[in-house]
PDB file of C-alpha atoms in Angstrom:
ATOM      1  CA  MET A   1      24.815  41.638  18.916  1.00  0.00           C
ATOM      2  CA  MET A   2      22.022  40.788  16.483  1.00  0.00           C
ATOM      3  CA  LEU A   3      24.263  38.254  14.742  1.00  0.00           C
ATOM      4  CA  LYS A   4      24.920  36.439  18.035  1.00  0.00           C
ATOM      5  CA  THR A   5      21.198  36.420  18.824  1.00  0.00           C
ATOM      6  CA  GLY A   6      20.406  35.063  15.344  1.00  0.00           C
ATOM      7  CA  ILE A   7      23.010  32.309  15.628  1.00  0.00           C
ATOM      8  CA  PHE A   8      21.764  31.380  19.098  1.00  0.00           C
ATOM      9  CA  ALA A   9      18.127  31.293  17.919  1.00  0.00           C
ATOM     10  CA  GLY A  10      19.116  29.160  14.917  1.00  0.00           C
ATOM     11  CA  ALA A  11      20.996  26.696  17.139  1.00  0.00           C
ATOM     12  CA  VAL A  12      18.028  26.426  19.503  1.00  0.00           C
ATOM     13  CA  ALA A  13      15.690  25.877  16.557  1.00  0.00           C
ATOM     14  CA  LEU A  14      17.922  23.074  15.225  1.00  0.00           C
ATOM     15  CA  VAL A  15      18.031  21.333  18.599  1.00  0.00           C
ATOM     16  CA  LEU A  16      14.251  21.580  19.013  1.00  0.00           C
ATOM     17  CA  THR A  17      13.671  20.275  15.486  1.00  0.00           C
ATOM     18  CA  ALA A  18      15.961  17.305  16.151  1.00  0.00           C
ATOM     19  CA  MET A  19      14.175  16.514  19.419  1.00  0.00           C
ATOM     20  CA  VAL A  20      10.735  16.706  17.826  1.00  0.00           C
ATOM     21  CA  SER A  21      11.715  14.501  14.887  1.00  0.00           C
ATOM     22  CA  VAL A  22      13.202  11.857  17.201  1.00  0.00           C
ATOM     23  CA  SER A  23      10.201  11.855  19.504  1.00  0.00           C
ATOM     24  CA  HIS A  24       7.784  11.427  16.562  1.00  0.00           C
ATOM     25  CA  ALA A  25       9.809   8.616  15.029  1.00  0.00           C
ATOM     26  CA  GLU A  26       9.090   6.269  17.903  1.00  0.00           C
ATOM     27  CA  VAL A  27       5.331   5.939  18.099  1.00  0.00           C
ATOM     28  CA  THR A  28       4.111   3.617  20.820  1.00  0.00           C
ATOM     29  CA  GLN A  29       1.492   0.935  20.334  1.00  0.00           C
ATOM     30  CA  LYS A  30      -0.763   2.814  22.718  1.00  0.00           C
ATOM     31  CA  GLU A  31      -0.633   5.918  20.495  1.00  0.00           C
ATOM     32  CA  LEU A  32      -1.252   3.843  17.359  1.00  0.00           C
ATOM     33  CA  CYS A  33      -4.275   2.179  18.943  1.00  0.00           C
ATOM     34  CA  LYS A  34      -5.579   5.558  20.104  1.00  0.00           C
ATOM     35  CA  ASN A  35      -5.370   6.853  16.513  1.00  0.00           C
ATOM     36  CA  MET A  36      -7.065   3.724  15.191  1.00  0.00           C
ATOM     37  CA  TRP A  37      -9.724   3.980  17.904  1.00  0.00           C
ATOM     38  CA  ASP A  38     -10.575   7.527  16.814  1.00  0.00           C
ATOM     39  CA  SER A  39     -10.991   6.398  13.195  1.00  0.00           C
ATOM     40  CA  PHE A  40     -12.926   3.326  14.316  1.00  0.00           C
ATOM     41  CA  GLN A  41     -15.340   5.523  16.274  1.00  0.00           C
ATOM     42  CA  GLY A  42     -15.743   7.800  13.252  1.00  0.00           C
ATOM     43  CA  MET A  43     -16.841   4.800  11.188  1.00  0.00           C
ATOM     44  CA  ARG A  44     -18.997   3.470  14.001  1.00  0.00           C
ATOM     45  CA  LYS A  45     -21.080   6.649  13.981  1.00  0.00           C
ATOM     46  CA  MET A  46     -22.120   5.907  10.406  1.00  0.00           C
ATOM     47  CA  THR A  47     -22.567   2.124  10.413  1.00  0.00           C
ATOM     48  CA  GLY A  48     -26.294   2.147  11.121  1.00  0.00           C
ATOM     49  CA  LEU A  49     -27.160   4.229   8.085  1.00  0.00           C
ATOM     50  CA  MET A  50     -29.740   3.030   5.570  1.00  0.00           C
ATOM     51  CA  GLU A  51     -28.247   5.298   2.902  1.00  0.00           C
ATOM     52  CA  ALA A  52     -25.008   7.234   2.686  1.00  0.00           C
ATOM     53  CA  THR A  53     -23.943  10.358   0.860  1.00  0.00           C
ATOM     54  CA  ASP A  54     -20.801  10.717  -1.230  1.00  0.00           C
ATOM     55  CA  GLU A  55     -19.230  12.620   1.656  1.00  0.00           C
ATOM     56  CA  GLN A  56     -19.937   9.759   4.078  1.00  0.00           C
ATOM     57  CA  PHE A  57     -18.466   7.192   1.683  1.00  0.00           C
ATOM     58  CA  SER A  58     -15.410   9.422   1.437  1.00  0.00           C
ATOM     59  CA  MET A  59     -15.182   9.527   5.238  1.00  0.00           C
ATOM     60  CA  PHE A  60     -15.348   5.713   5.409  1.00  0.00           C
ATOM     61  CA  SER A  61     -12.492   5.563   2.920  1.00  0.00           C
ATOM     62  CA  ASP A  62     -10.404   8.129   4.817  1.00  0.00           C
ATOM     63  CA  TYR A  63     -10.928   6.393   8.163  1.00  0.00           C
ATOM     64  CA  SER A  64     -10.032   3.005   6.716  1.00  0.00           C
ATOM     65  CA  LYS A  65      -6.832   4.408   5.173  1.00  0.00           C
ATOM     66  CA  LYS A  66      -5.808   5.939   8.506  1.00  0.00           C
ATOM     67  CA  ILE A  67      -6.348   2.606  10.271  1.00  0.00           C
ATOM     68  CA  ALA A  68      -4.382   0.812   7.554  1.00  0.00           C
ATOM     69  CA  ASP A  69      -1.453   3.237   7.931  1.00  0.00           C
ATOM     70  CA  ASP A  70      -1.343   2.825  11.709  1.00  0.00           C
ATOM     71  CA  THR A  71      -1.682  -0.949  11.418  1.00  0.00           C
ATOM     72  CA  LYS A  72       1.281  -1.052   9.033  1.00  0.00           C
ATOM     73  CA  LYS A  73       3.321   1.044  11.469  1.00  0.00           C
ATOM     74  CA  SER A  74       2.298  -1.326  14.245  1.00  0.00           C
ATOM     75  CA  THR A  75       3.294  -4.396  12.240  1.00  0.00           C
ATOM     76  CA  GLU A  76       6.663  -2.922  11.312  1.00  0.00           C
ATOM     77  CA  GLY A  77       7.440  -1.288  14.646  1.00  0.00           C
ATOM     78  CA  VAL A  78       5.982  -3.558  17.306  1.00  0.00           C
ATOM     79  CA  ALA A  79       5.562  -7.050  15.798  1.00  0.00           C
ATOM     80  CA  LYS A  80       5.329  -8.975  19.072  1.00  0.00           C
ATOM     81  CA  ASP A  81       4.959 -12.473  17.634  1.00  0.00           C
ATOM     82  CA  LYS A  82       3.314 -14.453  14.837  1.00  0.00           C
ATOM     83  CA  ASN A  83      -0.176 -14.070  16.353  1.00  0.00           C
ATOM     84  CA  TYR A  84       0.242 -10.314  16.478  1.00  0.00           C
ATOM     85  CA  LYS A  85       1.250 -10.240  12.822  1.00  0.00           C
ATOM     86  CA  VAL A  86      -1.756 -12.375  11.827  1.00  0.00           C
ATOM     87  CA  LEU A  87      -4.141 -10.143  13.793  1.00  0.00           C
ATOM     88  CA  ASN A  88      -2.697  -7.037  12.132  1.00  0.00           C
ATOM     89  CA  GLU A  89      -3.061  -8.661   8.709  1.00  0.00           C
ATOM     90  CA  GLU A  90      -6.686  -9.395   9.515  1.00  0.00           C
ATOM     91  CA  VAL A  91      -7.295  -5.751  10.419  1.00  0.00           C
ATOM     92  CA  LEU A  92      -5.565  -4.664   7.212  1.00  0.00           C
ATOM     93  CA  TYR A  93      -7.740  -6.989   5.155  1.00  0.00           C
ATOM     94  CA  HIS A  94     -10.989  -5.655   6.604  1.00  0.00           C
ATOM     95  CA  VAL A  95     -10.066  -1.969   6.329  1.00  0.00           C
ATOM     96  CA  ASP A  96      -8.977  -2.558   2.718  1.00  0.00           C
ATOM     97  CA  GLN A  97     -12.365  -4.145   2.052  1.00  0.00           C
ATOM     98  CA  ILE A  98     -14.087  -1.156   3.686  1.00  0.00           C
ATOM     99  CA  ASP A  99     -12.092   1.180   1.444  1.00  0.00           C
ATOM    100  CA  LYS A 100     -13.060  -0.818  -1.670  1.00  0.00           C
ATOM    101  CA  ALA A 101     -16.712  -0.896  -0.615  1.00  0.00           C
ATOM    102  CA  ALA A 102     -16.650   2.863   0.010  1.00  0.00           C
ATOM    103  CA  THR A 103     -15.211   3.389  -3.462  1.00  0.00           C
ATOM    104  CA  ASN A 104     -18.005   1.225  -4.907  1.00  0.00           C
ATOM    105  CA  LYS A 105     -20.581   2.925  -2.641  1.00  0.00           C
ATOM    106  CA  ASP A 106     -21.648  -0.430  -1.192  1.00  0.00           C
ATOM    107  CA  LEU A 107     -22.964   0.438   2.263  1.00  0.00           C
ATOM    108  CA  GLU A 108     -23.998  -3.131   3.077  1.00  0.00           C
ATOM    109  CA  GLU A 109     -20.461  -4.436   2.456  1.00  0.00           C
ATOM    110  CA  ILE A 110     -19.025  -1.620   4.578  1.00  0.00           C
ATOM    111  CA  GLN A 111     -21.265  -2.686   7.449  1.00  0.00           C
ATOM    112  CA  VAL A 112     -20.302  -6.367   7.080  1.00  0.00           C
ATOM    113  CA  GLN A 113     -16.595  -5.568   6.977  1.00  0.00           C
ATOM    114  CA  PHE A 114     -16.905  -3.117   9.874  1.00  0.00           C
ATOM    115  CA  ARG A 115     -18.412  -5.868  12.012  1.00  0.00           C
ATOM    116  CA  ARG A 116     -15.521  -8.173  11.092  1.00  0.00           C
ATOM    117  CA  LEU A 117     -13.061  -5.369  11.826  1.00  0.00           C
ATOM    118  CA  THR A 118     -14.660  -4.993  15.248  1.00  0.00           C
ATOM    119  CA  ILE A 119     -14.114  -8.692  15.934  1.00  0.00           C
ATOM    120  CA  ALA A 120     -10.494  -8.530  14.734  1.00  0.00           C
ATOM    121  CA  CYS A 121      -9.742  -5.562  16.994  1.00  0.00           C
ATOM    122  CA  ARG A 122     -11.479  -7.209  19.924  1.00  0.00           C
ATOM    123  CA  ASN A 123      -9.461 -10.410  19.451  1.00  0.00           C
ATOM    124  CA  CYS A 124      -6.186  -8.505  19.449  1.00  0.00           C
ATOM    125  CA  HIS A 125      -7.102  -6.557  22.567  1.00  0.00           C
ATOM    126  CA  LYS A 126      -8.189  -9.692  24.405  1.00  0.00           C
ATOM    127  CA  ILE A 127      -4.772 -11.217  23.822  1.00  0.00           C
ATOM    128  CA  TYR A 128      -2.485  -8.205  24.238  1.00  0.00           C
ATOM    129  CA  LYS A 129      -4.359  -5.749  26.434  1.00  0.00           C
ATOM    130  CA  SER A 130      -2.971  -7.039  29.716  1.00  0.00           C
ATOM    131  CA  GLU A 131       0.597  -6.991  28.361  1.00  0.00           C
ATOM    132  CA  MET A 132       0.514  -3.664  26.559  1.00  0.00           C
ATOM    133  CA  LYS A 133      -2.114  -1.740  28.529  1.00  0.00           C
ATOM    134  CA  LEU A 134      -3.815  -0.555  25.369  1.00  0.00           C
ATOM    135  CA  VAL A 135      -6.433   2.164  25.150  1.00  0.00           C
ATOM    136  CA  PRO A 136      -9.715   0.567  23.984  1.00  0.00           C
TER     137      PRO A 136
END
């Protein structure tokens, strides 16, 4: 009896694992933008600083890397058209610059690049928001 229960539980676990892995493989643009929005807001909280600690520079770097990862997924998975690709490349450029500035502890450059990142995100959402019903 215990053997049958164990086999049944193992089969159920395999089916659930397969379903979870398939559902996570297909991330929607809305979910990607939500993740990027959370990281964007994390950076936004710190952009008005006059000075930053090592921990805050580390947070800038972490947030920029998360945005870069989601932007790459978006470029590879969604890729609507040439404009969309260019807008994603622009976002990637600015978050890479934020990461470099955070590594160099250059708060002024972080703030400049964050402003440009804001404009890049805004441009993308102006074009694609009505089509994709994106979060921000």
